[in-house]
Short mmCIF file of C-alpha atoms and ligand atoms in Angstrom, two decimals:
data_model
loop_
_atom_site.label_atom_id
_atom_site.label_comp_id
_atom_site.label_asym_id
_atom_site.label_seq_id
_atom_site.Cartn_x
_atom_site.Cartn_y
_atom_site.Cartn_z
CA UNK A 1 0.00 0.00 0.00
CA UNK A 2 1.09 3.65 -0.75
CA UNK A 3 1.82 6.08 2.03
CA UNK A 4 2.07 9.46 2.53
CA UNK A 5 4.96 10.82 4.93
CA UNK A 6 6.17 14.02 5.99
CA UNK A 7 8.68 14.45 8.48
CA UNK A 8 9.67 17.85 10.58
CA UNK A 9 11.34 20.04 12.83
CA UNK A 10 15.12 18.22 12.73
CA UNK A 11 13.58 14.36 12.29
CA UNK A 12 14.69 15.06 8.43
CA UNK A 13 18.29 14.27 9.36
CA UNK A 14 17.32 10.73 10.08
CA UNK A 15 16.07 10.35 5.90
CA UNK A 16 18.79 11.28 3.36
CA UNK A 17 16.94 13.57 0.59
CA UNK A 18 13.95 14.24 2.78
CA UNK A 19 12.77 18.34 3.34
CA UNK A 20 10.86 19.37 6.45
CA UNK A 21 7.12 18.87 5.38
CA UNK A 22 7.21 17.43 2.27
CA UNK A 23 5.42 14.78 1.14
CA UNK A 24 7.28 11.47 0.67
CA UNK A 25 5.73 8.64 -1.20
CA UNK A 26 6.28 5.06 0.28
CA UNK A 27 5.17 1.67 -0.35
CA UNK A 28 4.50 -0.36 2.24
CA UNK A 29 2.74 -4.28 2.78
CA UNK A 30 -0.79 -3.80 4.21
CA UNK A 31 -1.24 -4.67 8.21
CA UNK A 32 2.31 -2.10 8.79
CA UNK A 33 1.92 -0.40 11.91
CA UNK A 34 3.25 3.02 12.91
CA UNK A 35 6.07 1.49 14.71
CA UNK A 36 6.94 -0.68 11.29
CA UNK A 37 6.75 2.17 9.70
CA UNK A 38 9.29 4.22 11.74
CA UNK A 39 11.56 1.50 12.42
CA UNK A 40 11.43 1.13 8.28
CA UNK A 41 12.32 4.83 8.00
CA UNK A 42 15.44 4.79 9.69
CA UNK A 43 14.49 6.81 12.72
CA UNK A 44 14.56 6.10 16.49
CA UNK A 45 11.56 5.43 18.14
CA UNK A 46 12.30 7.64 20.99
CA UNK A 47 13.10 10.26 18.30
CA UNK A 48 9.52 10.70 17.39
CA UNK A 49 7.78 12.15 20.33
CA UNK A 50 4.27 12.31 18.20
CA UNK A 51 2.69 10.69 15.31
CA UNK A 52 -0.37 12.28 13.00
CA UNK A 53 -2.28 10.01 10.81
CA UNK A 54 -4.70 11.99 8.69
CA UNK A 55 -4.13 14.94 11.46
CA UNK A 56 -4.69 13.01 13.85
CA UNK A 57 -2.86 11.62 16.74
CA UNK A 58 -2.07 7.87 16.37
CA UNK A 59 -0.62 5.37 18.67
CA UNK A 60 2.83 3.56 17.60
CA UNK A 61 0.97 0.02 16.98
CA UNK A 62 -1.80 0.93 14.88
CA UNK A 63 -2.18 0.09 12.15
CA UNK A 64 -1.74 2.16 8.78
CA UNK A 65 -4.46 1.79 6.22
CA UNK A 66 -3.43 2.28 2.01
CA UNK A 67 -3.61 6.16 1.57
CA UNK A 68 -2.89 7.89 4.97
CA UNK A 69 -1.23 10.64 5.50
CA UNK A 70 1.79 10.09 8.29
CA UNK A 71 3.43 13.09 9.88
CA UNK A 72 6.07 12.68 12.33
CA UNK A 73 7.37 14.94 15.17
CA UNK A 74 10.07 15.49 17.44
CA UNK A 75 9.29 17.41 20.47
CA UNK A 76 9.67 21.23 19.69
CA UNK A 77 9.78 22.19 23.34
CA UNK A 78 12.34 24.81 24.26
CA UNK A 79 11.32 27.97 25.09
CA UNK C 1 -12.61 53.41 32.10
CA UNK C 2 -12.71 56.81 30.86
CA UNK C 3 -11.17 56.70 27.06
CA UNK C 4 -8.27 56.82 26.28
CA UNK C 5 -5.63 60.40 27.37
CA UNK C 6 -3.97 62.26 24.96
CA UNK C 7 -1.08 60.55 25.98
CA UNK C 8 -2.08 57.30 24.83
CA UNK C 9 -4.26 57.92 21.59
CA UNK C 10 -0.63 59.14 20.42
CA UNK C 11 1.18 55.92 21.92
CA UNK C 12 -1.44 53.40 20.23
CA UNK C 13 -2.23 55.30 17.12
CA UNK C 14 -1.15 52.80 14.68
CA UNK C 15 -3.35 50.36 17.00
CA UNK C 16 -6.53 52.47 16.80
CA UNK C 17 -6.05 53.44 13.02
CA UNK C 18 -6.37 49.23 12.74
CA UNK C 19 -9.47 48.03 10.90
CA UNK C 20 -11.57 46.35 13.92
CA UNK C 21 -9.53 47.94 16.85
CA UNK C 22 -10.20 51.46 17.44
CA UNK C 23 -10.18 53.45 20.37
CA UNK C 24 -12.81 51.24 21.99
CA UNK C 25 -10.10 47.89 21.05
CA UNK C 26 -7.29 49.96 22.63
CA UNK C 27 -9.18 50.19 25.69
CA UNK C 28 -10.26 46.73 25.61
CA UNK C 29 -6.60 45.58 25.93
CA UNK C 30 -5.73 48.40 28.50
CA UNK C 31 -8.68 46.13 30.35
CA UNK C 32 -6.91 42.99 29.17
CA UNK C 33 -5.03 40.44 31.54
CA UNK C 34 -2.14 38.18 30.12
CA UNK C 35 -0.35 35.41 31.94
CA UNK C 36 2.72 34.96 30.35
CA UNK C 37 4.39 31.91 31.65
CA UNK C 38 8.59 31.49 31.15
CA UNK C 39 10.56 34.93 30.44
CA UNK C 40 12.93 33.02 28.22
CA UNK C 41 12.91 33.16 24.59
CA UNK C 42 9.47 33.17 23.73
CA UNK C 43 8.29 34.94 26.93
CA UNK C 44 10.94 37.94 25.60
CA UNK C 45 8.98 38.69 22.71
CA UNK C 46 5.98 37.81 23.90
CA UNK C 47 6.16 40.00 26.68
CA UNK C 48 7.91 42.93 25.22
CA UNK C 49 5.23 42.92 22.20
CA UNK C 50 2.15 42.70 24.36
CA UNK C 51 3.74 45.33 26.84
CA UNK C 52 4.26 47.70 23.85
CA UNK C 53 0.71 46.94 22.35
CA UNK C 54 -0.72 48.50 26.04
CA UNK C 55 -2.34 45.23 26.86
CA UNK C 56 -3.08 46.69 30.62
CA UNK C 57 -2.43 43.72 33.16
CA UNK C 58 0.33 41.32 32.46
CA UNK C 59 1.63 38.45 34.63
CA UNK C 60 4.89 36.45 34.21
CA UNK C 61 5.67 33.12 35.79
CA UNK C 62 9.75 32.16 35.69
CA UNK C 63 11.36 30.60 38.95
CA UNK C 64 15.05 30.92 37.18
CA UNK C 65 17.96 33.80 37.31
CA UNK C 66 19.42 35.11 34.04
CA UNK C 67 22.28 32.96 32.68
CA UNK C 68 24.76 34.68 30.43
CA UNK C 69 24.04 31.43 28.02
CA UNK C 70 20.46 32.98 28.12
CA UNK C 71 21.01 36.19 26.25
CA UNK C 72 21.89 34.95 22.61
CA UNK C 73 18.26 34.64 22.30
CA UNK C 74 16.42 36.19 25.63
CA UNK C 75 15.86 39.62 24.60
CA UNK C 76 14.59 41.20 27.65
CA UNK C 77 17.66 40.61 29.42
CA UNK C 78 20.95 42.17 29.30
CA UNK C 79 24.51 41.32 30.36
CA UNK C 80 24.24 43.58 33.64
CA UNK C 81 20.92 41.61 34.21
CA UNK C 82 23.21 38.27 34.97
CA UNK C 83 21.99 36.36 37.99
CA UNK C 84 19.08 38.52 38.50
CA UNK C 85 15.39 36.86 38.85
CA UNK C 86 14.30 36.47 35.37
CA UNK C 87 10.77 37.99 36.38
CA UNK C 88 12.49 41.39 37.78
CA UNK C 89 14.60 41.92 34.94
CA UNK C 90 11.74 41.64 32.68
CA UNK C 91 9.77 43.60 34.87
CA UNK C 92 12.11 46.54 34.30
CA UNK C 93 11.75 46.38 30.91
CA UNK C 94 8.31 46.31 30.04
CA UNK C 95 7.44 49.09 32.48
CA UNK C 96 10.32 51.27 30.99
CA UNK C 97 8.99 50.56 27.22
CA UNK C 98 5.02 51.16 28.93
CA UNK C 99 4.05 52.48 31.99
CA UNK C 100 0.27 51.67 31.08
CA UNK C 101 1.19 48.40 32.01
CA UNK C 102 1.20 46.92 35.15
CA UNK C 103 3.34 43.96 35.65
CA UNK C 104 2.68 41.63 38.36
CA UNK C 105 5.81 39.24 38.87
CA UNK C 106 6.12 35.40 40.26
CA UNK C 107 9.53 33.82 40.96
CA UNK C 108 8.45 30.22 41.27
CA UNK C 109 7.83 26.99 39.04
CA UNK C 110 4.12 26.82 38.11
CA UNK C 111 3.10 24.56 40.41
CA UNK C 112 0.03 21.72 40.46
CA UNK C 113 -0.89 23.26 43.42
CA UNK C 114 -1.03 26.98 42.58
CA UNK C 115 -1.93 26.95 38.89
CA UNK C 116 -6.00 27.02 39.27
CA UNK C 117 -5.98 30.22 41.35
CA UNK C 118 -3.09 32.10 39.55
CA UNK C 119 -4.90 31.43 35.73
CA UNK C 120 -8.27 32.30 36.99
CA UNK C 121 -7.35 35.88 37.25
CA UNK C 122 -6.25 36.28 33.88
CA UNK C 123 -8.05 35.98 30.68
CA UNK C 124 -5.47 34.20 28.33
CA UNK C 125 -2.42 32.22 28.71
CA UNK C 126 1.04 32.36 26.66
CA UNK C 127 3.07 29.03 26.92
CA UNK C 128 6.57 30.35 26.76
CA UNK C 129 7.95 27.47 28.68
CA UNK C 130 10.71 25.02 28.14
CA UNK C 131 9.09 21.43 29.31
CA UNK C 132 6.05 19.55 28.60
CA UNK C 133 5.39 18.55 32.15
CA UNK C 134 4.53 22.37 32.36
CA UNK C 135 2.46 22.68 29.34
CA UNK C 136 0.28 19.70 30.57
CA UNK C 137 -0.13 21.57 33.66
CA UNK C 138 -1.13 24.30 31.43
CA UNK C 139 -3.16 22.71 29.12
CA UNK C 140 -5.30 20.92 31.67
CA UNK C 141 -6.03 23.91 34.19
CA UNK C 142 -6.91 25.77 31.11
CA UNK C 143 -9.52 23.41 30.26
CA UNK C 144 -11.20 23.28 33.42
CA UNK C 145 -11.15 26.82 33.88
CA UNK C 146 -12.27 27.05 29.87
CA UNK C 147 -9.74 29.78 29.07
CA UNK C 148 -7.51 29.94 25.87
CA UNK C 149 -3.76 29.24 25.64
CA UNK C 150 -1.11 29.36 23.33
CA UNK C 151 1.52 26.57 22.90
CA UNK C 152 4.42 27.58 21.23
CA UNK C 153 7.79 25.90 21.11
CA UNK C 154 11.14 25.71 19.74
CA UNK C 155 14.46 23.45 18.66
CA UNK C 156 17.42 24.64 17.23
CA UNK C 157 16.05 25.90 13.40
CA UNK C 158 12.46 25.05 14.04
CA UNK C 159 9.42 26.08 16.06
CA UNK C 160 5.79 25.55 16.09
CA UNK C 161 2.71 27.13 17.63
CA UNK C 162 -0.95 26.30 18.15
CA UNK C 163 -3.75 27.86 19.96
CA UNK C 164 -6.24 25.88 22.60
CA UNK C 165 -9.59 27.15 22.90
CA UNK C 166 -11.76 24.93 25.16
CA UNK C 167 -14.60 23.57 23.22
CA UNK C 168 -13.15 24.81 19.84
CA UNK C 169 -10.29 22.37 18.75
CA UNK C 170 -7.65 20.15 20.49
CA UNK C 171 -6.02 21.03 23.20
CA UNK C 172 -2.22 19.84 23.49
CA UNK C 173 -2.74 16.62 24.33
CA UNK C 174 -4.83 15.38 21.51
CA UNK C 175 -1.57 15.27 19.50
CA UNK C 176 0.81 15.09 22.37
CA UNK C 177 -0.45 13.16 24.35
CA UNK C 178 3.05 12.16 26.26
CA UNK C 179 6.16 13.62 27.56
CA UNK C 180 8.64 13.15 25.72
CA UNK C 181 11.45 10.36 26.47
CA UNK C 182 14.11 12.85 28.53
CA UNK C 183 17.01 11.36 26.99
CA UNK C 184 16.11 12.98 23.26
CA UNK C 185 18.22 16.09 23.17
CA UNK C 186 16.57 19.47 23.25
CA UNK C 187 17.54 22.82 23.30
CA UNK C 188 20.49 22.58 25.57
CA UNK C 189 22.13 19.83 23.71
CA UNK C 190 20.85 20.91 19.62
CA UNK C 191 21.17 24.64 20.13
CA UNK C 192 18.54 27.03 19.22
CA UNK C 193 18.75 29.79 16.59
CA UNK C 194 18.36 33.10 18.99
CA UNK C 195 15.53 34.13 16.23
CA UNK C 196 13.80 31.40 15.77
CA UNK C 197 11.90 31.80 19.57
CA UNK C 198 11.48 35.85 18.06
CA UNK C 199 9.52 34.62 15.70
CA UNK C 200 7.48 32.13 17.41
CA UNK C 201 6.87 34.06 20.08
CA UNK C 202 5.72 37.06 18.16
CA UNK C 203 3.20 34.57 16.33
CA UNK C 204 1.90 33.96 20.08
CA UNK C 205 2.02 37.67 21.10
CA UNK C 206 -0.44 38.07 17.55
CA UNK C 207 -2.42 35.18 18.18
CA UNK C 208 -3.24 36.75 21.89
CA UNK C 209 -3.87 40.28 20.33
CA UNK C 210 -6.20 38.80 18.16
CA UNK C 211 -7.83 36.78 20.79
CA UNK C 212 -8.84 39.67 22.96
CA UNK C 213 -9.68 41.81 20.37
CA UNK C 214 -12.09 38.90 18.64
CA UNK C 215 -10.37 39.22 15.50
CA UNK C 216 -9.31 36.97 12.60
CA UNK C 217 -8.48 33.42 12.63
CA UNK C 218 -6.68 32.25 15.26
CA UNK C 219 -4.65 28.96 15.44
CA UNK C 220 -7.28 26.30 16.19
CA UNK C 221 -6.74 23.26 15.30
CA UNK C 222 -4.31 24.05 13.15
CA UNK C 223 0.02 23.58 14.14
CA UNK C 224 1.67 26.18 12.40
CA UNK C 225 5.19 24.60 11.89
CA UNK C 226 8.32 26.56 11.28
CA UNK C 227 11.61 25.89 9.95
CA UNK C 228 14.44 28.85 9.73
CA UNK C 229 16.68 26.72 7.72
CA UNK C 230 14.70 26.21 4.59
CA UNK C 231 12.43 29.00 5.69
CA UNK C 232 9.30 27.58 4.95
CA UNK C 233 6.02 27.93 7.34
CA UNK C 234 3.76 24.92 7.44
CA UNK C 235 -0.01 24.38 8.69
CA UNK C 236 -0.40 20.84 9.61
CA UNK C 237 -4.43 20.39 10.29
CA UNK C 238 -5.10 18.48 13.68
CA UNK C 239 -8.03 17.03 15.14
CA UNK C 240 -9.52 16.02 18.45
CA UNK C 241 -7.91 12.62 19.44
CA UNK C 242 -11.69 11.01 21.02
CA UNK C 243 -8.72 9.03 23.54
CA UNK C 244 -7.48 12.51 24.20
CA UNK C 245 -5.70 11.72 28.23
CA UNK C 246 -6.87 15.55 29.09
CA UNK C 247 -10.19 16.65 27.04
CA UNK C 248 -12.12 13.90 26.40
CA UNK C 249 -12.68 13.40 30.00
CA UNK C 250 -12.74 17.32 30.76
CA UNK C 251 -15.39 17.85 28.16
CA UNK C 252 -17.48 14.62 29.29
ZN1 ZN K 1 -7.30 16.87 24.10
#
């Protein structure tokens, strides 16, 4: 199935070629979970401090359906 | 209130000339209370722009003392202002820039405890701080008391801001719904761009203008993402999250 992914805010280091919040086209086998997902993008689990599926927030075992739209987040928390 | 003085139609001029402010906006803010909490590098510009705008009544939470490490990006403070109270310092400041305001100062963490009873006096909050276990605390006393707050934070060439409005949107927990792990390296171990919190927090200091004023669009349910280095701003849409830990139960 085809995913949508868009990484941001420093995670980009973790995927050569990728830009902060664009799209990035993936193929993935049905039944992949968020945590598949990440582990299959190169980047640390405890990198990712939230996950969005269709703009929403998603937990790290559910699982993806053909079509969604992933963004992933570190956490932007200075001040 | 009795209008606005001489004094101050000249001060706020460019506010009043403002399509849907007006003398009768201006006055509004003189009436307005802001908790700003942190006097770091969002609370600087935050602060110094709200201050300057005559918003009448501000408040600033920050337990810590000025660090010379702070003032690459900490604009209220100054090299004299070194181990000083960050609170005082920025006290100083925004009552030198605009004696219309009055500044009420607390030099302590925002506690579990105390954070009911300090936000009910005011009518907005500005998240300038530097933790999540804060913003949590801020997030969920905002929701019970049903007042507004703005989340805004930063890492070395990127930032990102959102605004909570009970009722309206997600709060901060409906996408971060965690703390983070502590061992992922923030700000003290990436670095932060001293501009990049300037222009974050002068998206919050807007979105709070615009707030009390009841104008525009603000940030609801919608993260406005930043990133200096390729200098692109992004709006990621967000939803409620029905598991939310802090609103679906609040708004049960
Ligand atoms: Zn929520």
């Amino acid at each position: 199935m085809r995913l949508e992914v868009r990484v941001f805010s420093g995670l980009e280091k973790f995927m050569p070629g990728a830009r902060f919040g664009q799209a990035i086209e993936v193929e993935r086998p049905e039944g992949t979970t968020v945590a598949g997902l990440v582990d299959s993008l190169g980047i640390p689990r405890s990198q990712v401090f939230t996950v969005l599926v269709n703009g929403r927030h998603a937990a790290m075992d559910a699982v993806l359906q053909p079509g969604d739209r992933v963004s992933l987040f570190p956490p932007v928390g200075g001040g | 209130m009795q209008g606005l003085t001489r004094e101050q139609r000249e001060r706020y001029q460019r506010n009043i000339l403002l399509p849907g402010v007006g003398s009768e906006g201006q006055e509004k803010l003189l009436r307005s209370r802001v908790l700003v909490v942190g006097t770091g590098g969002l609370g600087s510009p935050v602060a110094y722009y709200l201050a300057a705008a005559g918003v009448g009544y501000l408040g600033l939470v920050d337990a810590d003392v000025v660090d010379l490490s702070n003032l690459q990006r900490q604009i209220l403070h100054r090299t004299g202002d070194v181990g000083r109270p960050k609170v005082e310092s920025a006290r100083d400041k925004l009552v030198a820039l605009n004696p219309d305001v009055q500044v009420e100062v607390f030099l302590e963490r925002l506690s579990a405890a105390g954070a009911l009873s300090l936000i009910e006096g005011y009518d907005i909050v500005v998240d300038c701080t530097d933790n999540f276990a804060t913003r949590f605390l801020l997030n969920e006393t905002c929701l019970r008391l049903g007042k507004p707050f703005i989340y805004g934070g930063v890492l070395a060439f990127a930032g990102q801001v959102m605004t909570v409005v009970p009722g309206a949107g997600p709060c901060l927990r409906c996408i971060f719904p965690h703390e983070p792990d502590p061992h992922v390296p923030g700000c003290a171990e990436l670095g932060v761009l001293g501009a990049v919190p300037g222009v974050i927090g002068t998206i919050q200091a807007t979105e709070a203008i615009k707030y009390l004023l009841g104008l525009g669009d603000l940030l609801v349910g919608r993260l406005l993402t930043y990133d200096a280095l390729s200098m692109t701003f992004l709006e990621v849409s967000v939803g409620r999250d029905p598991g939310c830990p802090a609103c679906s139960q609040e708004m049960r």
